[in-house]
mmCIF file of C-alpha atoms in Angstrom:
data_model
loop_
_atom_site.group_PDB
_atom_site.id
_atom_site.type_symbol
_atom_site.label_atom_id
_atom_site.label_comp_id
_atom_site.label_asym_id
_atom_site.label_seq_id
_atom_site.Cartn_x
_atom_site.Cartn_y
_atom_site.Cartn_z
ATOM 1 C CA MET A 1 110.464 117.940 63.341
ATOM 2 C CA ASN A 2 113.041 120.244 61.321
ATOM 3 C CA ALA A 3 116.719 119.043 61.218
ATOM 4 C CA VAL A 4 117.594 121.703 63.393
ATOM 5 C CA GLU A 5 115.396 120.423 65.998
ATOM 6 C CA GLN A 6 116.264 116.879 65.785
ATOM 7 C CA ALA A 7 120.154 118.212 66.342
ATOM 8 C CA TYR A 8 118.953 119.799 69.687
ATOM 9 C CA ARG A 9 116.917 117.613 71.008
ATOM 10 C CA GLU A 10 119.654 114.723 70.322
ATOM 11 C CA HIS A 11 123.261 116.787 70.809
ATOM 12 C CA TRP A 12 122.202 119.615 72.817
ATOM 13 C CA ALA A 13 123.600 117.974 76.738
ATOM 14 C CA ARG A 14 126.900 116.382 74.875
ATOM 15 C CA LEU A 15 127.805 119.709 73.018
ATOM 16 C CA LEU A 16 127.683 121.678 76.390
ATOM 17 C CA ALA A 17 129.581 119.528 78.194
ATOM 18 C CA ILE A 18 132.302 119.114 76.029
ATOM 19 C CA LEU A 19 131.898 123.248 75.462
ATOM 20 C CA THR A 20 131.629 123.390 79.234
ATOM 21 C CA ALA A 21 135.110 120.887 79.288
ATOM 22 C CA GLU A 22 136.767 123.014 77.066
ATOM 23 C CA LEU A 23 135.840 126.576 78.364
ATOM 24 C CA ARG A 24 135.364 126.285 82.028
ATOM 25 C CA ASP A 25 132.702 128.103 81.910
ATOM 26 C CA LEU A 26 129.151 127.099 81.624
ATOM 27 C CA ASP A 27 127.690 130.118 80.950
ATOM 28 C CA LEU A 28 129.374 131.023 77.902
ATOM 29 C CA ALA A 29 129.496 127.917 76.731
ATOM 30 C CA GLU A 30 125.900 127.320 76.937
ATOM 31 C CA GLU A 31 125.561 131.374 74.891
ATOM 32 C CA SER A 32 127.752 130.087 73.017
ATOM 33 C CA LEU A 33 126.031 126.991 71.946
ATOM 34 C CA GLN A 34 122.867 128.765 71.393
ATOM 35 C CA ASP A 35 124.093 131.482 69.040
ATOM 36 C CA ALA A 36 125.326 128.030 67.356
ATOM 37 C CA PHE A 37 122.261 126.681 67.141
ATOM 38 C CA ALA A 38 120.612 129.702 66.332
ATOM 39 C CA ALA A 39 122.939 129.942 63.263
ATOM 40 C CA ALA A 40 122.146 126.541 62.524
ATOM 41 C CA VAL A 41 118.546 127.768 61.032
ATOM 42 C CA ALA A 42 119.743 130.001 58.841
ATOM 43 C CA ALA A 43 122.272 128.131 57.745
ATOM 44 C CA TRP A 44 120.606 124.641 57.420
ATOM 45 C CA PRO A 45 119.263 123.868 55.082
ATOM 46 C CA PRO A 46 121.335 122.292 53.445
ATOM 47 C CA VAL A 47 122.612 120.204 56.451
ATOM 48 C CA PRO A 48 125.980 119.193 56.747
ATOM 49 C CA ASP A 49 127.167 115.940 56.921
ATOM 50 C CA ASN A 50 127.866 115.861 60.617
ATOM 51 C CA PRO A 51 125.715 118.308 62.123
ATOM 52 C CA PRO A 52 127.404 117.947 65.572
ATOM 53 C CA ALA A 53 130.644 118.628 64.483
ATOM 54 C CA TRP A 54 129.588 121.929 62.638
ATOM 55 C CA LEU A 55 127.457 123.066 66.026
ATOM 56 C CA LEU A 56 130.784 122.951 68.017
ATOM 57 C CA THR A 57 132.781 124.819 65.608
ATOM 58 C CA ALA A 58 130.327 127.226 64.976
ATOM 59 C CA ALA A 59 129.930 127.421 68.809
ATOM 60 C CA ARG A 60 133.944 127.702 69.620
ATOM 61 C CA ARG A 61 134.337 130.082 66.896
ATOM 62 C CA ARG A 62 131.546 132.355 68.872
ATOM 63 C CA ALA A 63 133.466 131.838 71.860
ATOM 64 C CA VAL A 64 136.309 132.948 70.696
ATOM 65 C CA SER A 65 134.308 136.195 69.324
ATOM 66 C CA ARG A 66 133.033 136.671 73.314
ATOM 67 C CA LEU A 67 136.487 136.129 74.310
ATOM 68 C CA ARG A 68 138.406 138.491 71.731
ATOM 69 C CA HIS A 69 139.265 140.967 74.029
ATOM 70 C CA SER A 70 141.111 138.558 76.223
ATOM 71 C CA ALA A 71 144.133 137.290 73.999
ATOM 72 C CA VAL A 72 145.227 134.140 76.574
ATOM 73 C CA ALA A 73 141.568 132.969 77.235
ATOM 74 C CA ALA A 74 141.263 132.743 73.250
ATOM 75 C CA ARG A 75 144.495 130.469 73.231
ATOM 76 C CA LYS A 76 143.248 128.559 75.536
ATOM 77 C CA LEU A 77 140.004 127.484 73.031
ATOM 78 C CA PRO A 78 140.988 124.056 71.213
ATOM 79 C CA LEU A 79 140.084 125.238 67.745
ATOM 80 C CA LEU A 80 140.408 121.904 66.112
ATOM 81 C CA VAL A 81 137.186 120.216 64.365
ATOM 82 C CA VAL A 82 136.764 116.706 65.410
ATOM 83 C CA ASP A 83 134.686 114.697 63.386
ATOM 84 C CA GLU A 84 133.013 113.130 65.683
ATOM 85 C CA PRO A 85 132.863 114.499 69.626
ATOM 86 C CA GLN A 86 133.275 112.214 71.906
ATOM 87 C CA ALA A 87 131.653 113.183 75.710
ATOM 88 C CA GLY A 88 130.931 110.440 78.257
ATOM 89 C CA ASP A 89 133.286 111.959 80.544
ATOM 90 C CA ASP A 90 132.273 115.434 79.736
ATOM 91 C CA LEU A 91 128.614 114.716 80.043
ATOM 92 C CA LEU A 92 129.186 112.807 83.302
ATOM 93 C CA SER A 93 130.911 115.883 84.721
ATOM 94 C CA LEU A 94 127.953 118.524 83.841
ATOM 95 C CA ILE A 95 125.523 116.327 85.295
ATOM 96 C CA PHE A 96 127.451 115.949 88.649
ATOM 97 C CA THR A 97 128.286 119.865 88.277
ATOM 98 C CA CYS A 98 124.361 120.732 87.806
ATOM 99 C CA CYS A 99 123.632 118.707 90.656
ATOM 100 C CA HIS A 100 125.776 119.339 93.370
ATOM 101 C CA PRO A 101 125.561 119.951 97.242
ATOM 102 C CA ALA A 102 126.350 123.769 97.054
ATOM 103 C CA LEU A 103 123.253 123.979 95.316
ATOM 104 C CA SER A 104 119.725 124.644 96.309
ATOM 105 C CA MET A 105 117.730 121.627 95.766
ATOM 106 C CA GLU A 106 115.252 123.964 93.259
ATOM 107 C CA ALA A 107 118.570 125.179 92.151
ATOM 108 C CA ARG A 108 119.740 121.646 90.434
ATOM 109 C CA VAL A 109 116.551 120.351 89.490
ATOM 110 C CA ALA A 110 116.369 123.781 86.983
ATOM 111 C CA LEU A 111 119.841 123.506 85.741
ATOM 112 C CA THR A 112 119.992 119.763 85.264
ATOM 113 C CA LEU A 113 116.917 120.224 83.592
ATOM 114 C CA ARG A 114 118.573 123.917 81.238
ATOM 115 C CA CYS A 115 121.818 122.198 80.565
ATOM 116 C CA VAL A 116 121.251 118.047 80.515
ATOM 117 C CA GLY A 117 117.940 117.987 79.488
ATOM 118 C CA GLY A 118 118.160 120.636 76.718
ATOM 119 C CA LEU A 119 114.749 122.029 78.313
ATOM 120 C CA GLY A 120 114.103 126.565 77.806
ATOM 121 C CA THR A 121 113.756 128.359 80.596
ATOM 122 C CA ARG A 122 109.716 128.338 79.860
ATOM 123 C CA GLN A 123 109.385 125.238 79.732
ATOM 124 C CA ILE A 124 111.298 124.739 83.144
ATOM 125 C CA ALA A 125 108.719 127.222 84.240
ATOM 126 C CA ARG A 126 105.895 126.108 83.328
ATOM 127 C CA LEU A 127 106.744 122.468 84.993
ATOM 128 C CA PHE A 128 107.317 123.927 88.083
ATOM 129 C CA LEU A 129 104.412 126.396 88.049
ATOM 130 C CA VAL A 130 106.008 129.417 88.323
ATOM 131 C CA SER A 131 106.911 132.214 86.329
ATOM 132 C CA GLU A 132 109.103 132.673 83.374
ATOM 133 C CA ALA A 133 110.909 135.460 85.529
ATOM 134 C CA THR A 134 111.364 133.742 88.390
ATOM 135 C CA MET A 135 112.990 130.831 86.788
ATOM 136 C CA ALA A 136 115.304 132.539 84.945
ATOM 137 C CA ALA A 137 116.572 134.102 88.351
ATOM 138 C CA ARG A 138 117.086 131.147 90.096
ATOM 139 C CA ILE A 139 119.197 129.857 86.770
ATOM 140 C CA THR A 140 121.286 132.439 86.749
ATOM 141 C CA ARG A 141 122.049 132.175 90.129
ATOM 142 C CA ALA A 142 122.857 128.794 90.403
ATOM 143 C CA LYS A 143 125.705 128.992 87.516
ATOM 144 C CA LYS A 144 127.143 132.754 89.506
ATOM 145 C CA LYS A 145 127.065 130.232 92.363
ATOM 146 C CA ILE A 146 128.934 127.771 90.328
ATOM 147 C CA SER A 147 131.585 130.215 89.150
ATOM 148 C CA GLN A 148 131.943 132.354 92.440
ATOM 149 C CA ALA A 149 132.276 129.263 94.307
ATOM 150 C CA GLY A 150 134.515 127.517 92.155
ATOM 151 C CA ILE A 151 132.577 124.536 92.136
ATOM 152 C CA PRO A 152 135.276 121.781 89.936
ATOM 153 C CA TYR A 153 133.484 120.410 86.581
ATOM 154 C CA ARG A 154 135.052 116.754 87.901
ATOM 155 C CA VAL A 155 132.993 113.474 88.430
ATOM 156 C CA PRO A 156 133.682 112.594 91.898
ATOM 157 C CA SER A 157 136.063 109.491 93.134
ATOM 158 C CA GLY A 158 136.787 106.982 95.540
ATOM 159 C CA PRO A 159 134.556 107.684 99.010
ATOM 160 C CA GLU A 160 132.894 111.281 97.561
ATOM 161 C CA LEU A 161 131.067 109.770 94.429
ATOM 162 C CA ALA A 162 128.841 107.083 96.431
ATOM 163 C CA GLY A 163 127.659 110.695 97.838
ATOM 164 C CA ARG A 164 127.154 112.697 94.940
ATOM 165 C CA ARG A 165 125.751 110.275 92.899
ATOM 166 C CA ASP A 166 122.768 109.744 95.789
ATOM 167 C CA GLY A 167 122.594 113.435 95.298
ATOM 168 C CA VAL A 168 121.887 113.069 91.681
ATOM 169 C CA LEU A 169 119.479 110.646 91.789
ATOM 170 C CA ALA A 170 117.728 112.188 94.161
ATOM 171 C CA VAL A 171 117.503 115.309 92.044
ATOM 172 C CA LEU A 172 116.000 113.393 88.945
ATOM 173 C CA TYR A 173 113.677 111.280 91.228
ATOM 174 C CA LEU A 174 112.477 114.894 92.189
ATOM 175 C CA ILE A 175 111.961 115.839 88.577
ATOM 176 C CA PHE A 176 109.817 112.564 88.300
ATOM 177 C CA THR A 177 107.606 112.949 91.226
ATOM 178 C CA GLU A 178 106.612 116.636 90.476
ATOM 179 C CA GLY A 179 105.241 114.609 87.204
ATOM 180 C CA TYR A 180 103.969 111.539 88.319
ATOM 181 C CA ALA A 181 102.447 112.833 91.733
ATOM 182 C CA ALA A 182 102.427 116.590 91.671
ATOM 183 C CA ALA A 183 102.470 118.392 94.822
ATOM 184 C CA GLU A 184 99.814 120.814 93.464
ATOM 185 C CA GLY A 185 97.178 122.279 91.137
ATOM 186 C CA GLU A 186 94.431 121.278 89.159
ATOM 187 C CA ASP A 187 96.666 118.107 87.808
ATOM 188 C CA LEU A 188 97.779 115.295 89.553
ATOM 189 C CA ILE A 189 99.951 113.875 86.484
ATOM 190 C CA ARG A 190 101.381 115.768 84.148
ATOM 191 C CA ALA A 191 103.576 113.609 81.722
ATOM 192 C CA GLU A 192 105.961 115.719 80.371
ATOM 193 C CA PRO A 193 108.408 116.355 84.365
ATOM 194 C CA ALA A 194 108.642 112.257 84.427
ATOM 195 C CA VAL A 195 109.397 111.601 80.706
ATOM 196 C CA GLN A 196 112.075 113.987 81.067
ATOM 197 C CA ALA A 197 113.439 112.298 84.130
ATOM 198 C CA ILE A 198 113.675 108.843 82.768
ATOM 199 C CA ALA A 199 115.232 110.323 79.611
ATOM 200 C CA LEU A 200 117.864 111.422 82.098
ATOM 201 C CA ALA A 201 118.018 108.764 83.930
ATOM 202 C CA ARG A 202 118.865 106.641 80.787
ATOM 203 C CA MET A 203 121.726 108.925 79.535
ATOM 204 C CA LEU A 204 123.090 108.430 83.629
ATOM 205 C CA ALA A 205 122.463 104.686 82.958
ATOM 206 C CA GLU A 206 124.455 104.747 80.198
ATOM 207 C CA LEU A 207 127.264 106.896 81.812
ATOM 208 C CA MET A 208 127.516 104.535 84.829
ATOM 209 C CA PRO A 209 126.525 101.161 83.088
ATOM 210 C CA GLY A 210 127.766 99.295 86.427
ATOM 211 C CA ASP A 211 125.796 100.980 88.714
ATOM 212 C CA GLY A 212 122.881 99.051 90.367
ATOM 213 C CA GLU A 213 121.296 102.295 92.320
ATOM 214 C CA VAL A 214 121.548 103.768 89.243
ATOM 215 C CA ALA A 215 119.497 101.140 86.958
ATOM 216 C CA ALA A 216 117.101 100.639 89.920
ATOM 217 C CA LEU A 217 115.634 104.339 90.190
ATOM 218 C CA LEU A 218 115.423 104.326 86.255
ATOM 219 C CA ALA A 219 113.559 101.166 86.672
ATOM 220 C CA LEU A 220 111.641 102.503 89.383
ATOM 221 C CA MET A 221 110.111 105.363 87.441
ATOM 222 C CA MET A 222 109.323 103.360 84.127
ATOM 223 C CA LEU A 223 107.272 100.693 86.385
ATOM 224 C CA HIS A 224 105.442 103.825 87.895
ATOM 225 C CA HIS A 225 105.164 105.782 84.934
ATOM 226 C CA ALA A 226 103.813 103.013 82.972
ATOM 227 C CA ARG A 227 100.631 102.667 85.015
ATOM 228 C CA ARG A 228 99.827 106.357 84.426
ATOM 229 C CA ASP A 229 97.033 105.543 81.624
ATOM 230 C CA ALA A 230 95.076 103.441 84.295
ATOM 231 C CA ARG A 231 95.635 106.440 87.276
ATOM 232 C CA LEU A 232 93.134 108.469 85.982
ATOM 233 C CA ASP A 233 89.593 108.044 84.521
ATOM 234 C CA ARG A 234 87.607 110.171 82.072
ATOM 235 C CA ARG A 235 86.690 112.471 84.339
ATOM 236 C CA GLY A 236 90.033 112.884 86.318
ATOM 237 C CA ARG A 237 89.091 111.560 89.050
ATOM 238 C CA LEU A 238 91.792 109.474 90.907
ATOM 239 C CA ILE A 239 92.020 105.621 90.569
ATOM 240 C CA THR A 240 93.270 103.404 93.660
ATOM 241 C CA LEU A 241 95.991 101.235 92.389
ATOM 242 C CA ALA A 242 93.448 98.501 93.694
ATOM 243 C CA GLU A 243 90.501 99.191 91.385
ATOM 244 C CA GLN A 244 92.450 100.268 88.155
ATOM 245 C CA ASP A 245 92.154 98.567 84.928
ATOM 246 C CA ARG A 246 95.910 96.643 84.314
ATOM 247 C CA GLY A 247 94.711 96.422 80.952
ATOM 248 C CA ARG A 248 95.888 100.150 80.663
ATOM 249 C CA TRP A 249 99.125 99.547 81.998
ATOM 250 C CA HIS A 250 101.841 99.513 79.564
ATOM 251 C CA HIS A 251 103.264 96.354 79.852
ATOM 252 C CA GLU A 252 105.687 96.033 77.407
ATOM 253 C CA GLU A 253 107.504 99.363 79.246
ATOM 254 C CA ILE A 254 106.822 97.196 82.119
ATOM 255 C CA LYS A 255 108.787 94.468 80.794
ATOM 256 C CA GLN A 256 112.053 96.950 80.322
ATOM 257 C CA ALA A 257 111.905 98.054 83.436
ATOM 258 C CA LEU A 258 111.563 94.615 84.694
ATOM 259 C CA ALA A 259 114.698 93.347 82.686
ATOM 260 C CA ILE A 260 117.080 96.411 83.889
ATOM 261 C CA LEU A 261 117.163 95.660 87.569
ATOM 262 C CA ARG A 262 119.449 93.212 88.684
ATOM 263 C CA PRO A 263 120.234 91.667 91.952
ATOM 264 C CA GLY A 264 122.547 93.214 94.441
ATOM 265 C CA PRO A 265 123.352 94.821 97.985
ATOM 266 C CA PRO A 266 119.810 96.165 99.177
ATOM 267 C CA GLY A 267 119.605 100.469 98.262
ATOM 268 C CA VAL A 268 117.047 102.472 98.402
ATOM 269 C CA TYR A 269 115.880 102.884 94.666
ATOM 270 C CA GLN A 270 116.191 99.164 94.195
ATOM 271 C CA LEU A 271 113.913 98.094 97.294
ATOM 272 C CA GLN A 272 111.888 100.582 95.910
ATOM 273 C CA ALA A 273 111.801 99.242 92.765
ATOM 274 C CA ALA A 274 110.989 95.573 94.497
ATOM 275 C CA ILE A 275 108.349 96.969 95.486
ATOM 276 C CA ALA A 276 107.161 98.697 92.185
ATOM 277 C CA ALA A 277 107.975 95.779 90.546
ATOM 278 C CA GLU A 278 105.822 93.630 93.035
ATOM 279 C CA HIS A 279 102.478 95.763 92.213
ATOM 280 C CA ALA A 280 103.548 95.516 87.997
ATOM 281 C CA SER A 281 103.463 91.839 88.668
ATOM 282 C CA ALA A 282 100.677 90.633 89.993
ATOM 283 C CA ALA A 283 97.766 90.060 86.995
ATOM 284 C CA THR A 284 94.913 91.291 89.612
ATOM 285 C CA ALA A 285 95.197 93.198 92.794
ATOM 286 C CA ARG A 286 94.031 90.257 94.307
ATOM 287 C CA GLU A 287 97.083 88.451 93.491
ATOM 288 C CA THR A 288 99.460 91.216 95.222
ATOM 289 C CA ASP A 289 101.771 89.958 97.733
ATOM 290 C CA TRP A 290 101.478 92.174 99.900
ATOM 291 C CA VAL A 291 103.800 90.269 103.003
ATOM 292 C CA ALA A 292 106.394 90.545 100.557
ATOM 293 C CA ILE A 293 105.976 94.294 100.250
ATOM 294 C CA ALA A 294 105.745 95.321 103.741
ATOM 295 C CA GLN A 295 108.735 93.081 104.025
ATOM 296 C CA LEU A 296 110.483 95.342 101.640
ATOM 297 C CA TYR A 297 109.120 98.523 102.928
ATOM 298 C CA SER A 298 110.410 97.095 106.410
ATOM 299 C CA MET A 299 113.787 96.775 105.339
ATOM 300 C CA LEU A 300 113.543 100.205 103.449
ATOM 301 C CA GLU A 301 112.322 102.261 106.681
ATOM 302 C CA ALA A 302 115.459 100.550 108.473
ATOM 303 C CA LEU A 303 117.974 101.772 105.582
ATOM 304 C CA THR A 304 115.887 104.927 105.578
ATOM 305 C CA GLY A 305 114.659 105.677 109.225
ATOM 306 C CA SER A 306 112.001 108.039 106.871
ATOM 307 C CA ALA A 307 108.597 108.718 107.931
ATOM 308 C CA VAL A 308 106.790 108.194 104.563
ATOM 309 C CA VAL A 309 108.045 104.626 104.379
ATOM 310 C CA ARG A 310 106.552 103.649 107.648
ATOM 311 C CA LEU A 311 103.381 105.444 106.344
ATOM 312 C CA ASN A 312 103.763 103.080 103.271
ATOM 313 C CA ARG A 313 104.918 100.181 105.348
ATOM 314 C CA ALA A 314 101.721 100.826 107.565
ATOM 315 C CA VAL A 315 99.437 100.371 104.638
ATOM 316 C CA ALA A 316 101.117 97.205 103.376
ATOM 317 C CA VAL A 317 101.110 95.765 106.563
ATOM 318 C CA ALA A 318 97.545 96.431 106.671
ATOM 319 C CA GLU A 319 96.820 94.496 103.559
ATOM 320 C CA ALA A 320 98.537 91.831 104.513
ATOM 321 C CA ARG A 321 97.992 91.174 107.883
ATOM 322 C CA GLY A 322 95.280 93.942 108.918
ATOM 323 C CA ALA A 323 93.987 97.546 109.313
ATOM 324 C CA GLN A 324 94.909 97.328 113.358
ATOM 325 C CA ARG A 325 98.368 96.377 112.853
ATOM 326 C CA GLY A 326 98.904 99.180 110.016
ATOM 327 C CA LEU A 327 97.329 101.299 112.175
ATOM 328 C CA ASP A 328 99.835 100.769 115.058
ATOM 329 C CA LEU A 329 102.032 101.767 113.238
ATOM 330 C CA LEU A 330 100.826 105.197 112.235
ATOM 331 C CA GLU A 331 101.555 106.206 116.168
ATOM 332 C CA GLY A 332 103.273 109.337 116.614
ATOM 333 C CA LEU A 333 103.986 110.090 112.716
ATOM 334 C CA GLU A 334 102.140 113.701 113.005
ATOM 335 C CA VAL A 335 105.182 114.897 114.948
ATOM 336 C CA HIS A 336 107.082 113.485 111.426
ATOM 337 C CA LEU A 337 104.713 114.172 109.035
ATOM 338 C CA PRO A 338 102.583 117.561 110.081
ATOM 339 C CA ARG A 339 101.644 118.505 106.601
ATOM 340 C CA HIS A 340 101.388 115.352 104.743
ATOM 341 C CA HIS A 341 97.845 114.843 103.674
ATOM 342 C CA LEU A 342 98.314 111.239 103.070
ATOM 343 C CA LEU A 343 98.575 110.831 106.934
ATOM 344 C CA PRO A 344 95.333 111.498 108.167
ATOM 345 C CA ALA A 345 94.286 109.662 104.806
ATOM 346 C CA THR A 346 95.754 106.611 105.140
ATOM 347 C CA ARG A 347 94.584 106.514 109.112
ATOM 348 C CA ALA A 348 90.938 107.355 107.573
ATOM 349 C CA GLU A 349 90.779 104.301 105.438
ATOM 350 C CA LEU A 350 92.072 101.995 107.984
ATOM 351 C CA LEU A 351 89.113 103.192 110.704
ATOM 352 C CA ARG A 352 86.793 102.523 108.075
ATOM 353 C CA ARG A 353 87.555 99.073 107.871
ATOM 354 C CA LEU A 354 87.775 98.406 111.490
ATOM 355 C CA GLY A 355 84.175 100.021 111.683
ATOM 356 C CA ARG A 356 84.978 103.494 113.542
ATOM 357 C CA LEU A 357 83.420 105.515 111.188
ATOM 358 C CA GLU A 358 83.128 108.815 113.261
ATOM 359 C CA GLU A 359 86.814 108.372 113.870
ATOM 360 C CA ALA A 360 87.275 108.069 109.937
ATOM 361 C CA VAL A 361 85.153 111.266 109.203
ATOM 362 C CA GLU A 362 87.081 113.126 111.677
ATOM 363 C CA GLU A 363 90.840 112.348 109.858
ATOM 364 C CA TYR A 364 88.974 113.049 106.451
ATOM 365 C CA GLY A 365 88.275 116.673 107.351
ATOM 366 C CA LYS A 366 91.824 116.962 108.164
ATOM 367 C CA ALA A 367 93.375 115.325 105.421
ATOM 368 C CA LEU A 368 90.373 117.445 103.317
ATOM 369 C CA GLU A 369 92.822 120.292 105.261
ATOM 370 C CA LEU A 370 95.733 119.728 103.795
ATOM 371 C CA VAL A 371 95.756 118.358 99.994
ATOM 372 C CA ALA A 372 96.660 120.268 97.546
ATOM 373 C CA THR A 373 95.545 119.160 94.172
ATOM 374 C CA ALA A 374 92.125 118.956 92.983
ATOM 375 C CA PRO A 375 91.905 115.106 91.875
ATOM 376 C CA GLU A 376 92.905 114.291 95.321
ATOM 377 C CA ARG A 377 90.491 116.393 97.220
ATOM 378 C CA GLU A 378 87.535 115.278 95.336
ATOM 379 C CA PHE A 379 88.625 111.641 95.771
ATOM 380 C CA LEU A 380 89.056 112.277 99.539
ATOM 381 C CA GLN A 381 85.404 114.077 100.234
ATOM 382 C CA ALA A 382 83.788 111.127 97.814
ATOM 383 C CA ARG A 383 85.496 108.387 100.200
ATOM 384 C CA ARG A 384 84.503 111.264 103.219
ATOM 385 C CA ALA A 385 80.735 110.854 102.001
ATOM 386 C CA THR A 386 80.015 107.200 102.082
ATOM 387 C CA LEU A 387 80.530 107.316 105.453
ATOM 388 C CA ARG A 388 77.857 110.243 106.206
ATOM 389 C CA PRO A 389 74.128 109.709 106.546
#
């Protein structure tokens, strides 16, 4: 990695946050900073003693050039070079701006990856399986919405903070989920989105060190990601949690994630992290404490009212108290999850355990009509085939 690439990875978000705070114009700040990095490609080596200060100065000068027809705007720019820019509050403001609820969830995700993660438009488009032109248009619309709607560049305070923080966490978890369990395509697992989400969550945890839910989301994603190498076999086929080779789990990452968790009021991500911790702490599948997991899912369902949580709770209850108890909890979920392939897939598995094989085959068929990833489709087909003559 050359010096410019290293500076980009280490300082992009921080410098963009400073410039956006000064200019109050995200588009201008990003364009000026891109120009500064382009200038660095030509000017380095020699590498300056303070690369971020050099880049900030170059970006400010470029912004002045862009604004030279507006003397008032140009005079507003701070032209003094600082030795070591401090952007903690500015970076947090940038994150909350990118994740503002006035933007669509797709726009929030794209803008967060672009401005905070420093990813290029082509990279983001590849992550979410859309064309570069589609993603470019999405990012442009988001920036225009911020400008036209007068979205404030600030960290919310008071009662507003909790709701806005939850929106930020939802964006990060959506990015992670796209990598951990892709919604469609030939690959079930794509490491890059998951790695990006963990890096962004780690950044947020450093900026909000006293927030238990932020820490819990970081721990949750790390715990899931630590199992990445054991989730598929060498042919790309899905391996269930119970059948995974736990020797292939990244145990040092699990240890680090468990150390992040701290006691506190049970929140959405704290409960999910506690569930993931139960799985990660079991030396073998047989040693998993399904009773504790079922109780945690019950608390999570009471907190969220989520049908997906009920589905997961049903799996845990089936393991702890028997397949019929789990099957009972699935009753009526079709109304809430009409296109969710895991609902008929779960029902099929529980029916199989109860010896109701014809019904299980039918449910596997329903799941196969809904599944969107190749590894999951192959897994369901294999499970159904074991029930047929």
